[in-house]
Amino acid sequence: MKFIDEVTLLCSSGHGGAGCVAFRREKFIPFGGPNGGDGGRGGDLIFEATKTLSTLLELRHKQHQKADRGRHGMGKDRHGAAGEDLVVKVPVGTLIKDFETGEVLADLTEDGQRIILLKGGRGGQGNARFATATNKAPKFAQPGEEGEERKLRLELKLMADVGLLGLPNAGKSSLITKVSAARPKIADYPFTTLAPSLGVVGYKNFRSFVMADIPGIIEGAHEGAGLGHRFLKHLERSGILVHLVDISGLPDSDPYAAFEAINRELAMFSEELDKKGQIVALTKMDLPAAQEHLAEAQAWFQERKIPVYPISSITGEGVEALLDAIAERLWSAPKEEW
């Protein structure tokens, strides 16, 4: 399935039905009086979060969302039916913004959460409502109130406890494949992952947490380099970031400079993302080149007081210790100690 995480919609609630101008006309009943019914209210436009959806793909092809209008009032005191509400289902984690101003209107973070974003117009009153002692035959009624219309921008931010980040080909997809049932594409070339993926990691004592894998980030992503940094928003809701660093390319490549460059990209994208706690995983420990530079890498990160865990997603070496550290951060340690 194609992963769509942004979509623009033109939304409108239903117009209210018009009130009716009518008079009672029956045999042997002269001057029967007004009996025009009221118009029905217009339908509301409602957004509902559901965990059965994982992308905004369906809305990409339905960019006009309009609720049902209220029916007009009729004679014999018959009121118009109310318009049917339109419920637009979106994935959990969807942010709804005003397209023009960028104002955040709703953040749907729980399954089943609903919000009435556009209220339907009120129905107009029929002429029966306006009969008085001095005006027993009013020849007017109210028109229905118009519904609201708004252009909206929907952004999906994946709901995950743990976010994986690193350079392309650092081993993110291999790790999420090792610890969960997620099966992203894995290959020995950069930018294999083109869309974020989620995996549920089963932990001890029947506990579990959600891990998110996003496409690799490179220096200059904020200027559009590589795949840009549009996928970084999927890490903003993560409680912990696991930064994967591949040291098997030393001394030809500089993983330390790349580590600092990616952190600069985080800071440029979001101050909140920059402040998140990080755990570093040194990947590909099944390769001799990685083993050779392990002590040097551990010393570099420990100097900066960054917890580091050497792992191999192929052999499973160190993976359990990494999951233990993640679990401790998620369920034990207060955030100020991260």
Coordinates of N, CA, C and O in Angstrom, one line a residue, residues 11 21 31 37 39 56 96-98 100 126 159 178 194 221 247 260 264 279 320:
C11 N -13.6 20.9 3.0 CA -14.7 20.4 3.8 C -15.8 21.4 4.0 O -15.6 22.6 4.2
V21 N -43.7 28.4 4.1 CA -44.9 29.3 4.3 C -46.1 28.5 3.7 O -46.1 28.2 2.5
F31 N -60.1 30.2 7.2 CA -59.1 30.9 7.9 C -58.4 29.9 8.9 O -58.3 30.0 10.1
G37 N -44.0 24.1 8.3 CA -43.1 23.4 9.2 C -41.7 24.0 9.2 O -41.3 24.8 8.2
G39 N -37.5 23.9 8.8 CA -36.4 23.2 8.1 C -35.6 22.3 9.0 O -35.4 22.7 10.2
L56 N -3.3 8.0 4.9 CA -4.4 8.9 4.5 C -4.7 8.7 3.0 O -5.3 9.5 2.3
I96 N -4.9 17.8 12.4 CA -5.8 18.6 11.5 C -5.5 20.1 11.7 O -5.6 20.6 12.8
K97 N -5.1 20.7 10.5 CA -4.7 22.1 10.6 C -5.6 22.9 9.6 O -6.0 22.4 8.6
D98 N -5.7 24.2 9.9 CA -6.3 25.1 8.9 C -5.3 25.4 7.8 O -4.2 25.7 8.1
E100 N -5.0 27.7 5.5 CA -4.6 29.1 5.3 C -3.7 29.6 6.4 O -2.7 30.2 6.2
G126 N -40.6 27.8 10.2 CA -41.8 27.9 9.3 C -42.7 29.1 9.8 O -42.6 29.5 10.9
M159 N 2.2 7.0 15.6 CA 2.3 6.9 17.1 C 3.2 5.7 17.4 O 2.9 4.5 17.2
K178 N 14.2 -7.8 12.9 CA 14.7 -8.8 13.9 C 13.8 -8.8 15.1 O 13.5 -9.9 15.6
L194 N 11.7 3.7 1.8 CA 11.1 4.9 1.2 C 9.9 5.5 1.9 O 9.5 6.6 1.6
A221 N 19.4 17.5 4.9 CA 18.0 17.1 4.7 C 17.0 18.2 4.8 O 16.0 18.3 4.1
I247 N 29.8 1.6 12.2 CA 31.2 1.9 12.3 C 32.1 1.0 11.5 O 33.3 1.1 11.5
E260 N 26.8 13.6 14.5 CA 26.6 15.0 14.8 C 25.8 15.8 13.8 O 24.9 16.6 14.1
R264 N 22.2 17.7 14.2 CA 21.9 19.1 13.8 C 20.6 19.2 12.9 O 19.9 20.1 13.1
I279 N 19.4 6.8 22.6 CA 20.3 5.6 22.9 C 21.0 5.3 21.6 O 20.4 5.4 20.5
E320 N 19.1 -8.1 22.8 CA 18.3 -8.2 24.1 C 18.7 -7.1 25.0 O 17.9 -6.5 25.7

